[in-house]
Amino acid sequence: MAERYPSHMDRAVPRLPFAWWIEPGRLLGGGYPGHGRPDVAERQLGALLDVGISRVLDLMEEDPRGAPPYEPTLSELAARRNRRIEVRRVPIEDHEVTDAAALVQLEVWLDALQHCSAIGYLPGWGGRGRTGVAAGVYRIRHRGAAAADVLPWIAGARAGLPGDSPESDEQRRFLLEYAARRRSADPR
């Protein structure tokens, strides 16, 4: 029996660019959380903190498309709230798939998130390509999603958001192959 798609009503989605719950209340995916205007950046980054985000695994290269870095503002806002925020970066080139080294870093981060009470955020530029790949890895690795189920699950989780996720055929193929490798390595 297929797992139901999460409803965006299961937990409020913060007002962020293209935000969607990969696992409601535990792992959020979405777009670049900063902004060129400081007031908008503070509002968006504050929304991350409002839902309890304490760990971020940024899937973008440094300063994507010339956008200002958001980490200093996020750290400052967290400090004002007496909260800690951890930001790590595992850059994956836009519209591409992860290499073996970055995949291991992603898996380690996702595994660690499973063993703590933190709420994580996985931003890509638009929250579709790289974020969709990372969400698929999570669903396959931690929820046992089969190859046939992972892409429809992502589409359902992102219902109402624009564009396909993952974005490219290469990214979709990567997830299907990743699921097949995991299944063959652990044929429960």
CSV table of C-alpha atoms in Angstrom, one decimal:
chain,number,residue,atom,x,y,z
A,1,MET,CA,0.0,0.0,0.0
A,2,ALA,CA,1.4,3.4,-1.0
A,3,GLU,CA,2.1,5.9,1.7
A,4,ARG,CA,-0.2,8.9,1.5
A,5,TYR,CA,1.2,12.1,0.3
A,6,PRO,CA,1.8,14.5,3.1
A,7,SER,CA,-0.7,17.3,3.2
A,8,HIS,CA,0.6,20.8,3.5
A,9,MET,CA,-2.0,21.1,6.3
A,10,ASP,CA,-0.1,18.5,8.4
A,11,ARG,CA,2.2,21.3,9.5
A,12,ALA,CA,2.2,24.9,8.3
A,13,VAL,CA,4.7,25.6,5.6
A,14,PRO,CA,6.8,28.7,6.3
A,15,ARG,CA,6.5,31.7,4.0
A,16,LEU,CA,9.7,30.9,2.0
A,17,PRO,CA,10.4,30.6,-1.7
A,18,PHE,CA,9.0,27.2,-2.8
A,19,ALA,CA,9.0,25.6,0.6
A,20,TRP,CA,7.7,22.1,1.0
A,21,TRP,CA,7.8,19.5,3.8
A,22,ILE,CA,9.8,16.4,2.9
A,23,GLU,CA,8.8,15.1,6.3
A,24,PRO,CA,6.3,17.4,8.1
A,25,GLY,CA,7.9,18.8,11.2
A,26,ARG,CA,11.3,17.2,10.6
A,27,LEU,CA,12.7,18.1,7.2
A,28,LEU,CA,11.8,21.0,5.0
A,29,GLY,CA,13.0,21.6,1.4
A,30,GLY,CA,12.9,24.8,-0.5
A,31,GLY,CA,14.6,27.6,-2.3
A,32,TYR,CA,17.3,30.0,-1.5
A,33,PRO,CA,16.2,31.5,1.9
A,34,GLY,CA,18.0,34.8,1.6
A,35,HIS,CA,17.1,37.9,-0.4
A,36,GLY,CA,18.8,41.0,-1.8
A,37,ARG,CA,16.6,43.2,0.3
A,38,PRO,CA,17.6,42.9,4.0
A,39,ASP,CA,14.0,43.3,5.3
A,40,VAL,CA,12.8,40.4,3.1
A,41,ALA,CA,15.8,38.3,4.0
A,42,GLU,CA,15.1,38.8,7.7
A,43,ARG,CA,11.5,37.9,7.3
A,44,GLN,CA,12.3,34.7,5.3
A,45,LEU,CA,15.1,33.6,7.5
A,46,GLY,CA,13.0,34.3,10.6
A,47,ALA,CA,10.3,32.0,9.1
A,48,LEU,CA,12.9,29.2,9.1
A,49,LEU,CA,13.5,29.8,12.8
A,50,ASP,CA,9.8,30.1,13.5
A,51,VAL,CA,9.2,26.5,12.4
A,52,GLY,CA,12.2,25.3,14.5
A,53,ILE,CA,14.8,24.8,11.8
A,54,SER,CA,18.2,24.4,13.5
A,55,ARG,CA,20.2,22.6,10.8
A,56,VAL,CA,20.6,23.6,7.2
A,57,LEU,CA,22.4,21.6,4.5
A,58,ASP,CA,22.8,24.1,1.7
A,59,LEU,CA,23.0,22.3,-1.7
A,60,MET,CA,24.1,25.4,-3.6
A,61,GLU,CA,27.5,26.7,-4.5
A,62,GLU,CA,28.8,29.8,-2.6
A,63,ASP,CA,26.7,32.9,-3.5
A,64,PRO,CA,24.5,31.3,-6.1
A,65,ARG,CA,23.8,33.6,-9.1
A,66,GLY,CA,25.5,36.4,-7.2
A,67,ALA,CA,22.9,36.3,-4.4
A,68,PRO,CA,24.1,37.7,-1.0
A,69,PRO,CA,25.1,35.1,1.6
A,70,TYR,CA,22.3,34.4,4.0
A,71,GLU,CA,24.3,32.6,6.7
A,72,PRO,CA,25.4,35.7,8.7
A,73,THR,CA,21.9,37.1,8.9
A,74,LEU,CA,20.5,33.7,9.9
A,75,SER,CA,23.1,33.2,12.6
A,76,GLU,CA,22.4,36.7,13.9
A,77,LEU,CA,18.6,36.1,14.0
A,78,ALA,CA,19.2,32.8,15.8
A,79,ALA,CA,21.5,34.4,18.4
A,80,ARG,CA,18.8,37.1,19.1
A,81,ARG,CA,16.4,34.2,19.9
A,82,ASN,CA,19.0,32.4,22.0
A,83,ARG,CA,19.0,29.6,19.5
A,84,ARG,CA,21.8,27.7,17.7
A,85,ILE,CA,21.8,27.2,13.9
A,86,GLU,CA,24.2,24.9,12.1
A,87,VAL,CA,24.7,25.6,8.3
A,88,ARG,CA,26.7,23.2,6.2
A,89,ARG,CA,27.3,23.3,2.5
A,90,VAL,CA,27.4,20.3,0.1
A,91,PRO,CA,27.4,22.1,-3.3
A,92,ILE,CA,25.8,20.3,-6.2
A,93,GLU,CA,25.9,22.1,-9.5
A,94,ASP,CA,22.5,23.4,-10.6
A,95,HIS,CA,20.5,20.9,-12.7
A,96,GLU,CA,23.2,18.2,-12.0
A,97,VAL,CA,23.4,15.2,-9.8
A,98,THR,CA,25.6,14.7,-6.8
A,99,ASP,CA,29.0,13.1,-7.1
A,100,ALA,CA,30.0,10.2,-4.9
A,101,ALA,CA,31.8,12.4,-2.3
A,102,ALA,CA,28.8,14.8,-2.0
A,103,LEU,CA,26.4,11.9,-1.8
A,104,VAL,CA,28.2,10.5,1.2
A,105,GLN,CA,28.1,13.9,2.9
A,106,LEU,CA,24.4,14.2,2.2
A,107,GLU,CA,23.7,10.7,3.5
A,108,VAL,CA,25.8,11.4,6.7
A,109,TRP,CA,23.8,14.6,7.3
A,110,LEU,CA,20.5,12.9,6.7
A,111,ASP,CA,21.5,10.0,9.0
A,112,ALA,CA,22.5,12.4,11.8
A,113,LEU,CA,19.2,14.3,11.5
A,114,GLN,CA,17.4,11.0,12.1
A,115,HIS,CA,19.2,10.5,15.4
A,116,CYS,CA,18.5,13.9,16.9
A,117,SER,CA,15.6,16.2,17.6
A,118,ALA,CA,16.7,18.9,15.1
A,119,ILE,CA,14.5,20.1,12.2
A,120,GLY,CA,16.4,20.4,9.0
A,121,TYR,CA,16.2,22.5,5.9
A,122,LEU,CA,17.5,21.5,2.4
A,123,PRO,CA,17.7,24.6,0.2
A,124,GLY,CA,18.6,24.7,-3.5
A,125,TRP,CA,18.1,27.7,-5.7
A,126,GLY,CA,14.4,27.0,-6.5
A,127,GLY,CA,13.8,24.0,-4.2
A,128,ARG,CA,13.2,21.6,-7.1
A,129,GLY,CA,16.3,20.0,-8.7
A,130,ARG,CA,19.0,19.5,-6.1
A,131,THR,CA,16.4,19.6,-3.3
A,132,GLY,CA,14.3,17.0,-5.1
A,133,VAL,CA,17.3,14.7,-5.4
A,134,ALA,CA,18.1,15.2,-1.7
A,135,ALA,CA,14.5,14.6,-0.7
A,136,GLY,CA,14.4,11.4,-2.9
A,137,VAL,CA,17.6,10.1,-1.2
A,138,TYR,CA,16.0,10.8,2.2
A,139,ARG,CA,12.8,8.9,1.2
A,140,ILE,CA,14.7,6.0,-0.2
A,141,ARG,CA,17.2,5.8,2.6
A,142,HIS,CA,15.0,6.5,5.6
A,143,ARG,CA,11.5,5.6,4.6
A,144,GLY,CA,12.3,2.6,2.2
A,145,ALA,CA,10.7,4.2,-0.8
A,146,ALA,CA,10.9,2.0,-3.9
A,147,ALA,CA,12.0,3.4,-7.3
A,148,ALA,CA,8.5,3.4,-8.6
A,149,ASP,CA,7.2,5.4,-5.6
A,150,VAL,CA,9.8,8.1,-5.1
A,151,LEU,CA,9.1,10.4,-8.0
A,152,PRO,CA,5.3,10.4,-7.5
A,153,TRP,CA,5.8,10.9,-3.8
A,154,ILE,CA,8.0,14.0,-4.5
A,155,ALA,CA,5.3,15.4,-6.9
A,156,GLY,CA,2.6,14.9,-4.3
A,157,ALA,CA,4.7,16.5,-1.5
A,158,ARG,CA,5.2,19.5,-3.8
A,159,ALA,CA,1.6,19.7,-4.9
A,160,GLY,CA,0.8,23.3,-5.8
A,161,LEU,CA,4.4,24.4,-6.4
A,162,PRO,CA,5.6,25.3,-9.8
A,163,GLY,CA,7.9,23.1,-12.0
A,164,ASP,CA,9.0,19.5,-11.9
A,165,SER,CA,11.1,18.0,-9.2
A,166,PRO,CA,13.7,16.8,-9.7
A,167,GLU,CA,14.2,19.1,-12.7
A,168,SER,CA,16.3,17.1,-15.1
A,169,ASP,CA,16.1,13.6,-16.6
A,170,GLU,CA,19.6,13.0,-15.3
A,171,GLN,CA,18.4,13.8,-11.7
A,172,ARG,CA,15.3,11.6,-12.1
A,173,ARG,CA,17.4,8.7,-13.5
A,174,PHE,CA,19.9,9.1,-10.6
A,175,LEU,CA,17.1,8.6,-8.0
A,176,LEU,CA,15.7,5.6,-9.8
A,177,GLU,CA,19.2,4.1,-9.9
A,178,TYR,CA,19.9,5.0,-6.3
A,179,ALA,CA,16.7,3.2,-5.2
A,180,ALA,CA,17.6,0.2,-7.3
A,181,ARG,CA,21.1,0.0,-5.7
A,182,ARG,CA,19.7,0.4,-2.2
A,183,ARG,CA,17.1,-2.3,-2.9
A,184,SER,CA,19.7,-4.8,-4.3
A,185,ALA,CA,22.1,-4.1,-1.4
A,186,ASP,CA,19.3,-4.7,1.2
A,187,PRO,CA,16.7,-7.0,-0.3
A,188,ARG,CA,14.5,-7.3,2.8
